Amino acid sequence: MSPPDPALLAALDTNLVTHSSWIARRLPGMEVVDEDGLVLVDSGLVCDTFNFVSRAHLTDANVRAGVDRALRWFRSRGRPFSWWVGPADTPPDLGHRLEQEGLEAAESELAMAAPLAGLPRVAVPEGLEVMRALTPGQIGDFAVINAANWSPPDPNVVEFYARATGLLADPACPLRLYVGYVHGRPVATSEVTLAGGVAGVYNVATLASWRRRGIAGAVLRAALAEAAAGGVDRAVLQAAPDGVGVYRRLGFVPFGHIQEYKPPAGWFTADPPDRSGSERDPRHVAIRGATAD
């Protein structure tokens, strides 16, 4: 893996922040704080899918205060969250510092990028139609498919998209949702967020009974082709291990790693670490991107 282009790292950061915060900045009951080297997103839902810490630009001098501020912010709200540490985040040992504060490493994903000029062709399964989700019904289909990534399906996912329908239905929204229908039945999704000069890929999902048929790749290619037609020349994504093959077939290559950290069970009811003495209170010990078919 060659050293990443700094411009690409910045684009990845900007795109992820737009994906995670654009809706929350515009809906009542949701909150975004973007200051002092951190972006904090609270959706108001008890769901770490929509509660984020990202784009950490901290220094050795302020990292301790920044991490402490973010953790106390979410602890005061009592809601689960994910802290995504990407290849541009600083300081370089940020993940280690989060583990010292009691967070646990969760999903590890590859940051990948691809040119959109000359997208490889993929076979389109019989009966598949890909549509941009702009009506309440289509956005609802997108939500239901993504909620099914959990067993049982996560109602918070459906609630989030229900609240956001008015914003997502605006053709100018940078978050573009796509649904793949097979003979009229919604079975797969993809999101492309346009920000930072790139197309960011998220929420690539297929209902379990429709996987391994090439549907996810066809839906994603259609979404990327539309972004390319609009003048975007590069796409980025964070790939879970089971999606890497799908993305490689579309020309994506890895350029870094992204690590997710989460609070462990009981973290919200435990006492926060004592900052008056040592670097780490010994009592405070630790006990989720894009997927595919």
PDB file of N, CA and C in Angstrom, residues 147-228:
ATOM      1  N   ALA A 147     -31.917  -1.252   8.055  1.00  0.00           N
ATOM      2  CA  ALA A 147     -32.260  -1.699   9.404  1.00  0.00           C
ATOM      3  C   ALA A 147     -32.110  -3.207   9.535  1.00  0.00           C
ATOM      4  N   ALA A 148     -32.294  -3.927   8.420  1.00  0.00           N
ATOM      5  CA  ALA A 148     -32.210  -5.386   8.439  1.00  0.00           C
ATOM      6  C   ALA A 148     -30.784  -5.890   8.576  1.00  0.00           C
ATOM      7  N   ASN A 149     -29.790  -4.995   8.601  1.00  0.00           N
ATOM      8  CA  ASN A 149     -28.418  -5.428   8.891  1.00  0.00           C
ATOM      9  C   ASN A 149     -28.269  -5.919  10.320  1.00  0.00           C
ATOM     10  N   TRP A 150     -29.244  -5.603  11.181  1.00  0.00           N
ATOM     11  CA  TRP A 150     -29.265  -6.072  12.551  1.00  0.00           C
ATOM     12  C   TRP A 150     -30.342  -7.131  12.710  1.00  0.00           C
ATOM     13  N   SER A 151     -30.167  -8.007  13.669  1.00  0.00           N
ATOM     14  CA  SER A 151     -31.180  -9.023  13.950  1.00  0.00           C
ATOM     15  C   SER A 151     -31.525  -8.985  15.433  1.00  0.00           C
ATOM     16  N   PRO A 152     -32.748  -8.538  15.793  1.00  0.00           N
ATOM     17  CA  PRO A 152     -33.811  -8.091  14.885  1.00  0.00           C
ATOM     18  C   PRO A 152     -33.469  -6.750  14.256  1.00  0.00           C
ATOM     19  N   PRO A 153     -34.199  -6.345  13.203  1.00  0.00           N
ATOM     20  CA  PRO A 153     -33.932  -5.053  12.563  1.00  0.00           C
ATOM     21  C   PRO A 153     -33.970  -3.908  13.569  1.00  0.00           C
ATOM     22  N   ASP A 154     -33.069  -2.938  13.366  1.00  0.00           N
ATOM     23  CA  ASP A 154     -32.938  -1.820  14.302  1.00  0.00           C
ATOM     24  C   ASP A 154     -33.976  -0.736  13.981  1.00  0.00           C
ATOM     25  N   PRO A 155     -34.951  -0.489  14.865  1.00  0.00           N
ATOM     26  CA  PRO A 155     -35.963   0.531  14.590  1.00  0.00           C
ATOM     27  C   PRO A 155     -35.398   1.942  14.570  1.00  0.00           C
ATOM     28  N   ASN A 156     -34.236   2.162  15.195  1.00  0.00           N
ATOM     29  CA  ASN A 156     -33.629   3.485  15.168  1.00  0.00           C
ATOM     30  C   ASN A 156     -33.239   3.903  13.747  1.00  0.00           C
ATOM     31  N   VAL A 157     -32.853   2.939  12.931  1.00  0.00           N
ATOM     32  CA  VAL A 157     -32.490   3.243  11.548  1.00  0.00           C
ATOM     33  C   VAL A 157     -33.710   3.743  10.786  1.00  0.00           C
ATOM     34  N   VAL A 158     -34.833   3.064  10.960  1.00  0.00           N
ATOM     35  CA  VAL A 158     -36.067   3.492  10.302  1.00  0.00           C
ATOM     36  C   VAL A 158     -36.484   4.864  10.809  1.00  0.00           C
ATOM     37  N   GLU A 159     -36.341   5.097  12.101  1.00  0.00           N
ATOM     38  CA  GLU A 159     -36.721   6.380  12.691  1.00  0.00           C
ATOM     39  C   GLU A 159     -35.858   7.510  12.139  1.00  0.00           C
ATOM     40  N   PHE A 160     -34.563   7.280  12.031  1.00  0.00           N
ATOM     41  CA  PHE A 160     -33.676   8.330  11.524  1.00  0.00           C
ATOM     42  C   PHE A 160     -34.091   8.767  10.128  1.00  0.00           C
ATOM     43  N   TYR A 161     -34.294   7.814   9.236  1.00  0.00           N
ATOM     44  CA  TYR A 161     -34.632   8.179   7.862  1.00  0.00           C
ATOM     45  C   TYR A 161     -36.045   8.741   7.750  1.00  0.00           C
ATOM     46  N   ALA A 162     -36.927   8.325   8.634  1.00  0.00           N
ATOM     47  CA  ALA A 162     -38.256   8.933   8.642  1.00  0.00           C
ATOM     48  C   ALA A 162     -38.161  10.414   8.993  1.00  0.00           C
ATOM     49  N   ARG A 163     -37.354  10.738   9.994  1.00  0.00           N
ATOM     50  CA  ARG A 163     -37.180  12.133  10.383  1.00  0.00           C
ATOM     51  C   ARG A 163     -36.491  12.933   9.277  1.00  0.00           C
ATOM     52  N   ALA A 164     -35.590  12.292   8.560  1.00  0.00           N
ATOM     53  CA  ALA A 164     -34.779  12.996   7.570  1.00  0.00           C
ATOM     54  C   ALA A 164     -35.398  13.009   6.179  1.00  0.00           C
ATOM     55  N   THR A 165     -36.564  12.434   6.001  1.00  0.00           N
ATOM     56  CA  THR A 165     -37.132  12.269   4.663  1.00  0.00           C
ATOM     57  C   THR A 165     -37.221  13.582   3.898  1.00  0.00           C
ATOM     58  N   GLY A 166     -37.696  14.637   4.553  1.00  0.00           N
ATOM     59  CA  GLY A 166     -37.852  15.907   3.861  1.00  0.00           C
ATOM     60  C   GLY A 166     -36.544  16.430   3.302  1.00  0.00           C
ATOM     61  N   LEU A 167     -35.457  16.268   4.036  1.00  0.00           N
ATOM     62  CA  LEU A 167     -34.146  16.725   3.580  1.00  0.00           C
ATOM     63  C   LEU A 167     -33.600  15.824   2.479  1.00  0.00           C
ATOM     64  N   LEU A 168     -33.742  14.518   2.649  1.00  0.00           N
ATOM     65  CA  LEU A 168     -33.208  13.575   1.676  1.00  0.00           C
ATOM     66  C   LEU A 168     -33.970  13.607   0.363  1.00  0.00           C
ATOM     67  N   ALA A 169     -35.224  14.054   0.400  1.00  0.00           N
ATOM     68  CA  ALA A 169     -36.036  14.118  -0.815  1.00  0.00           C
ATOM     69  C   ALA A 169     -35.684  15.313  -1.692  1.00  0.00           C
ATOM     70  N   ASP A 170     -34.870  16.223  -1.186  1.00  0.00           N
ATOM     71  CA  ASP A 170     -34.427  17.366  -1.978  1.00  0.00           C
ATOM     72  C   ASP A 170     -33.334  16.899  -2.941  1.00  0.00           C
ATOM     73  N   PRO A 171     -33.527  17.048  -4.250  1.00  0.00           N
ATOM     74  CA  PRO A 171     -32.503  16.583  -5.195  1.00  0.00           C
ATOM     75  C   PRO A 171     -31.133  17.213  -4.973  1.00  0.00           C
ATOM     76  N   ALA A 172     -31.080  18.365  -4.288  1.00  0.00           N
ATOM     77  CA  ALA A 172     -29.794  19.024  -4.025  1.00  0.00           C
ATOM     78  C   ALA A 172     -29.079  18.481  -2.797  1.00  0.00           C
ATOM     79  N   CYS A 173     -29.688  17.575  -2.054  1.00  0.00           N
ATOM     80  CA  CYS A 173     -29.057  17.009  -0.858  1.00  0.00           C
ATOM     81  C   CYS A 173     -27.770  16.290  -1.258  1.00  0.00           C
ATOM     82  N   PRO A 174     -26.669  16.512  -0.530  1.00  0.00           N
ATOM     83  CA  PRO A 174     -25.421  15.834  -0.890  1.00  0.00           C
ATOM     84  C   PRO A 174     -25.431  14.341  -0.600  1.00  0.00           C
ATOM     85  N   LEU A 175     -26.354  13.882   0.253  1.00  0.00           N
ATOM     86  CA  LEU A 175     -26.489  12.453   0.524  1.00  0.00           C
ATOM     87  C   LEU A 175     -27.494  11.880  -0.474  1.00  0.00           C
ATOM     88  N   ARG A 176     -27.005  11.094  -1.406  1.00  0.00           N
ATOM     89  CA  ARG A 176     -27.854  10.525  -2.443  1.00  0.00           C
ATOM     90  C   ARG A 176     -28.095   9.048  -2.132  1.00  0.00           C
ATOM     91  N   LEU A 177     -29.329   8.697  -1.934  1.00  0.00           N
ATOM     92  CA  LEU A 177     -29.696   7.328  -1.596  1.00  0.00           C
ATOM     93  C   LEU A 177     -30.212   6.607  -2.841  1.00  0.00           C
ATOM     94  N   TYR A 178     -29.832   5.342  -2.969  1.00  0.00           N
ATOM     95  CA  TYR A 178     -30.255   4.532  -4.110  1.00  0.00           C
ATOM     96  C   TYR A 178     -30.824   3.207  -3.601  1.00  0.00           C
ATOM     97  N   VAL A 179     -31.853   2.731  -4.284  1.00  0.00           N
ATOM     98  CA  VAL A 179     -32.468   1.453  -3.952  1.00  0.00           C
ATOM     99  C   VAL A 179     -32.514   0.595  -5.207  1.00  0.00           C
ATOM    100  N   GLY A 180     -32.128  -0.663  -5.056  1.00  0.00           N
ATOM    101  CA  GLY A 180     -32.242  -1.622  -6.141  1.00  0.00           C
ATOM    102  C   GLY A 180     -33.505  -2.441  -5.976  1.00  0.00           C
ATOM    103  N   TYR A 181     -34.340  -2.440  -7.014  1.00  0.00           N
ATOM    104  CA  TYR A 181     -35.598  -3.185  -7.011  1.00  0.00           C
ATOM    105  C   TYR A 181     -35.499  -4.332  -8.022  1.00  0.00           C
ATOM    106  N   VAL A 182     -35.828  -5.530  -7.584  1.00  0.00           N
ATOM    107  CA  VAL A 182     -35.885  -6.677  -8.484  1.00  0.00           C
ATOM    108  C   VAL A 182     -37.351  -7.005  -8.717  1.00  0.00           C
ATOM    109  N   HIS A 183     -37.795  -6.782  -9.939  1.00  0.00           N
ATOM    110  CA  HIS A 183     -39.211  -6.954 -10.291  1.00  0.00           C
ATOM    111  C   HIS A 183     -40.096  -6.194  -9.304  1.00  0.00           C
ATOM    112  N   GLY A 184     -39.644  -5.001  -8.949  1.00  0.00           N
ATOM    113  CA  GLY A 184     -40.431  -4.132  -8.090  1.00  0.00           C
ATOM    114  C   GLY A 184     -40.235  -4.322  -6.604  1.00  0.00           C
ATOM    115  N   ARG A 185     -39.446  -5.317  -6.207  1.00  0.00           N
ATOM    116  CA  ARG A 185     -39.231  -5.570  -4.783  1.00  0.00           C
ATOM    117  C   ARG A 185     -37.922  -4.924  -4.338  1.00  0.00           C
ATOM    118  N   PRO A 186     -37.937  -4.082  -3.286  1.00  0.00           N
ATOM    119  CA  PRO A 186     -36.696  -3.463  -2.815  1.00  0.00           C
ATOM    120  C   PRO A 186     -35.805  -4.479  -2.124  1.00  0.00           C
ATOM    121  N   VAL A 187     -34.553  -4.611  -2.605  1.00  0.00           N
ATOM    122  CA  VAL A 187     -33.676  -5.651  -2.056  1.00  0.00           C
ATOM    123  C   VAL A 187     -32.283  -5.165  -1.700  1.00  0.00           C
ATOM    124  N   ALA A 188     -31.863  -3.993  -2.208  1.00  0.00           N
ATOM    125  CA  ALA A 188     -30.483  -3.561  -1.977  1.00  0.00           C
ATOM    126  C   ALA A 188     -30.411  -2.039  -1.991  1.00  0.00           C
ATOM    127  N   THR A 189     -29.344  -1.512  -1.367  1.00  0.00           N
ATOM    128  CA  THR A 189     -29.171  -0.062  -1.277  1.00  0.00           C
ATOM    129  C   THR A 189     -27.717   0.338  -1.473  1.00  0.00           C
ATOM    130  N   SER A 190     -27.540   1.621  -1.731  1.00  0.00           N
ATOM    131  CA  SER A 190     -26.228   2.256  -1.703  1.00  0.00           C
ATOM    132  C   SER A 190     -26.451   3.734  -1.466  1.00  0.00           C
ATOM    133  N   GLU A 191     -25.516   4.371  -0.783  1.00  0.00           N
ATOM    134  CA  GLU A 191     -25.526   5.820  -0.626  1.00  0.00           C
ATOM    135  C   GLU A 191     -24.241   6.383  -1.212  1.00  0.00           C
ATOM    136  N   VAL A 192     -24.364   7.488  -1.919  1.00  0.00           N
ATOM    137  CA  VAL A 192     -23.209   8.237  -2.389  1.00  0.00           C
ATOM    138  C   VAL A 192     -23.337   9.652  -1.852  1.00  0.00           C
ATOM    139  N   THR A 193     -22.383  10.073  -1.030  1.00  0.00           N
ATOM    140  CA  THR A 193     -22.345  11.438  -0.507  1.00  0.00           C
ATOM    141  C   THR A 193     -21.337  12.238  -1.320  1.00  0.00           C
ATOM    142  N   LEU A 194     -21.781  13.382  -1.831  1.00  0.00           N
ATOM    143  CA  LEU A 194     -20.920  14.245  -2.624  1.00  0.00           C
ATOM    144  C   LEU A 194     -20.390  15.364  -1.737  1.00  0.00           C
ATOM    145  N   ALA A 195     -19.112  15.305  -1.407  1.00  0.00           N
ATOM    146  CA  ALA A 195     -18.477  16.311  -0.549  1.00  0.00           C
ATOM    147  C   ALA A 195     -16.978  16.117  -0.620  1.00  0.00           C
ATOM    148  N   GLY A 196     -16.233  17.201  -0.424  1.00  0.00           N
ATOM    149  CA  GLY A 196     -14.784  17.120  -0.465  1.00  0.00           C
ATOM    150  C   GLY A 196     -14.236  16.850  -1.849  1.00  0.00           C
ATOM    151  N   GLY A 197     -15.061  17.048  -2.877  1.00  0.00           N
ATOM    152  CA  GLY A 197     -14.618  16.805  -4.238  1.00  0.00           C
ATOM    153  C   GLY A 197     -14.641  15.354  -4.651  1.00  0.00           C
ATOM    154  N   VAL A 198     -15.207  14.466  -3.810  1.00  0.00           N
ATOM    155  CA  VAL A 198     -15.270  13.037  -4.113  1.00  0.00           C
ATOM    156  C   VAL A 198     -16.667  12.502  -3.845  1.00  0.00           C
ATOM    157  N   ALA A 199     -16.913  11.307  -4.339  1.00  0.00           N
ATOM    158  CA  ALA A 199     -18.149  10.578  -4.052  1.00  0.00           C
ATOM    159  C   ALA A 199     -17.841   9.561  -2.959  1.00  0.00           C
ATOM    160  N   GLY A 200     -18.424   9.739  -1.785  1.00  0.00           N
ATOM    161  CA  GLY A 200     -18.211   8.809  -0.687  1.00  0.00           C
ATOM    162  C   GLY A 200     -19.296   7.742  -0.671  1.00  0.00           C
ATOM    163  N   VAL A 201     -18.890   6.498  -0.580  1.00  0.00           N
ATOM    164  CA  VAL A 201     -19.822   5.371  -0.629  1.00  0.00           C
ATOM    165  C   VAL A 201     -20.135   4.899   0.789  1.00  0.00           C
ATOM    166  N   TYR A 202     -21.421   4.746   1.086  1.00  0.00           N
ATOM    167  CA  TYR A 202     -21.883   4.280   2.392  1.00  0.00           C
ATOM    168  C   TYR A 202     -23.126   3.419   2.201  1.00  0.00           C
ATOM    169  N   ASN A 203     -23.470   2.675   3.238  1.00  0.00           N
ATOM    170  CA  ASN A 203     -24.753   1.969   3.305  1.00  0.00           C
ATOM    171  C   ASN A 203     -25.003   1.060   2.104  1.00  0.00           C
ATOM    172  N   VAL A 204     -23.956   0.345   1.696  1.00  0.00           N
ATOM    173  CA  VAL A 204     -24.124  -0.688   0.676  1.00  0.00           C
ATOM    174  C   VAL A 204     -24.663  -1.929   1.394  1.00  0.00           C
ATOM    175  N   ALA A 205     -25.896  -2.279   1.118  1.00  0.00           N
ATOM    176  CA  ALA A 205     -26.545  -3.370   1.860  1.00  0.00           C
ATOM    177  C   ALA A 205     -27.478  -4.140   0.934  1.00  0.00           C
ATOM    178  N   THR A 206     -27.602  -5.429   1.204  1.00  0.00           N
ATOM    179  CA  THR A 206     -28.510  -6.299   0.464  1.00  0.00           C
ATOM    180  C   THR A 206     -29.249  -7.182   1.460  1.00  0.00           C
ATOM    181  N   LEU A 207     -30.549  -7.347   1.272  1.00  0.00           N
ATOM    182  CA  LEU A 207     -31.294  -8.265   2.136  1.00  0.00           C
ATOM    183  C   LEU A 207     -30.675  -9.654   2.067  1.00  0.00           C
ATOM    184  N   ALA A 208     -30.640 -10.347   3.194  1.00  0.00           N
ATOM    185  CA  ALA A 208     -29.901 -11.614   3.306  1.00  0.00           C
ATOM    186  C   ALA A 208     -30.299 -12.626   2.236  1.00  0.00           C
ATOM    187  N   SER A 209     -31.569 -12.707   1.932  1.00  0.00           N
ATOM    188  CA  SER A 209     -32.020 -13.733   0.986  1.00  0.00           C
ATOM    189  C   SER A 209     -31.698 -13.398  -0.466  1.00  0.00           C
ATOM    190  N   TRP A 210     -31.166 -12.194  -0.708  1.00  0.00           N
ATOM    191  CA  TRP A 210     -30.848 -11.768  -2.074  1.00  0.00           C
ATOM    192  C   TRP A 210     -29.345 -11.583  -2.293  1.00  0.00           C
ATOM    193  N   ARG A 211     -28.527 -12.004  -1.360  1.00  0.00           N
ATOM    194  CA  ARG A 211     -27.090 -11.830  -1.494  1.00  0.00           C
ATOM    195  C   ARG A 211     -26.466 -12.870  -2.425  1.00  0.00           C
ATOM    196  N   ARG A 212     -25.228 -12.610  -2.808  1.00  0.00           N
ATOM    197  CA  ARG A 212     -24.441 -13.482  -3.679  1.00  0.00           C
ATOM    198  C   ARG A 212     -25.044 -13.594  -5.073  1.00  0.00           C
ATOM    199  N   ARG A 213     -25.697 -12.530  -5.539  1.00  0.00           N
ATOM    200  CA  ARG A 213     -26.252 -12.516  -6.898  1.00  0.00           C
ATOM    201  C   ARG A 213     -25.720 -11.351  -7.721  1.00  0.00           C
ATOM    202  N   GLY A 214     -24.764 -10.614  -7.187  1.00  0.00           N
ATOM    203  CA  GLY A 214     -24.211  -9.484  -7.914  1.00  0.00           C
ATOM    204  C   GLY A 214     -25.043  -8.231  -7.856  1.00  0.00           C
ATOM    205  N   ILE A 215     -26.034  -8.201  -6.962  1.00  0.00           N
ATOM    206  CA  ILE A 215     -26.939  -7.054  -6.911  1.00  0.00           C
ATOM    207  C   ILE A 215     -26.243  -5.832  -6.322  1.00  0.00           C
ATOM    208  N   ALA A 216     -25.502  -6.013  -5.236  1.00  0.00           N
ATOM    209  CA  ALA A 216     -24.852  -4.871  -4.584  1.00  0.00           C
ATOM    210  C   ALA A 216     -23.905  -4.158  -5.533  1.00  0.00           C
ATOM    211  N   GLY A 217     -23.105  -4.915  -6.276  1.00  0.00           N
ATOM    212  CA  GLY A 217     -22.174  -4.306  -7.210  1.00  0.00           C
ATOM    213  C   GLY A 217     -22.881  -3.522  -8.303  1.00  0.00           C
ATOM    214  N   ALA A 218     -24.012  -4.052  -8.788  1.00  0.00           N
ATOM    215  CA  ALA A 218     -24.756  -3.374  -9.842  1.00  0.00           C
ATOM    216  C   ALA A 218     -25.410  -2.092  -9.326  1.00  0.00           C
ATOM    217  N   VAL A 219     -25.941  -2.136  -8.105  1.00  0.00           N
ATOM    218  CA  VAL A 219     -26.558  -0.932  -7.527  1.00  0.00           C
ATOM    219  C   VAL A 219     -25.497   0.137  -7.300  1.00  0.00           C
ATOM    220  N   LEU A 220     -24.354  -0.272  -6.751  1.00  0.00           N
ATOM    221  CA  LEU A 220     -23.292   0.696  -6.485  1.00  0.00           C
ATOM    222  C   LEU A 220     -22.761   1.281  -7.783  1.00  0.00           C
ATOM    223  N   ARG A 221     -22.567   0.458  -8.795  1.00  0.00           N
ATOM    224  CA  ARG A 221     -22.048   0.995 -10.054  1.00  0.00           C
ATOM    225  C   ARG A 221     -23.000   2.026 -10.648  1.00  0.00           C
ATOM    226  N   ALA A 222     -24.288   1.778 -10.575  1.00  0.00           N
ATOM    227  CA  ALA A 222     -25.257   2.741 -11.098  1.00  0.00           C
ATOM    228  C   ALA A 222     -25.166   4.059 -10.342  1.00  0.00           C
ATOM    229  N   ALA A 223     -25.003   3.989  -9.024  1.00  0.00           N
ATOM    230  CA  ALA A 223     -24.894   5.210  -8.220  1.00  0.00           C
ATOM    231  C   ALA A 223     -23.619   5.971  -8.567  1.00  0.00           C
ATOM    232  N   LEU A 224     -22.504   5.250  -8.733  1.00  0.00           N
ATOM    233  CA  LEU A 224     -21.240   5.899  -9.064  1.00  0.00           C
ATOM    234  C   LEU A 224     -21.261   6.477 -10.478  1.00  0.00           C
ATOM    235  N   ALA A 225     -21.932   5.791 -11.399  1.00  0.00           N
ATOM    236  CA  ALA A 225     -22.032   6.301 -12.769  1.00  0.00           C
ATOM    237  C   ALA A 225     -22.772   7.631 -12.789  1.00  0.00           C
ATOM    238  N   GLU A 226     -23.780   7.773 -11.948  1.00  0.00           N
ATOM    239  CA  GLU A 226     -24.512   9.041 -11.885  1.00  0.00           C
ATOM    240  C   GLU A 226     -23.623  10.143 -11.320  1.00  0.00           C
ATOM    241  N   ALA A 227     -22.809   9.812 -10.305  1.00  0.00           N
ATOM    242  CA  ALA A 227     -21.873  10.802  -9.763  1.00  0.00           C
ATOM    243  C   ALA A 227     -20.856  11.207 -10.824  1.00  0.00           C
ATOM    244  N   ALA A 228     -20.353  10.238 -11.584  1.00  0.00           N
ATOM    245  CA  ALA A 228     -19.392  10.542 -12.637  1.00  0.00           C
ATOM    246  C   ALA A 228     -20.012  11.434 -13.706  1.00  0.00           C
TER     247      ALA A 228
END
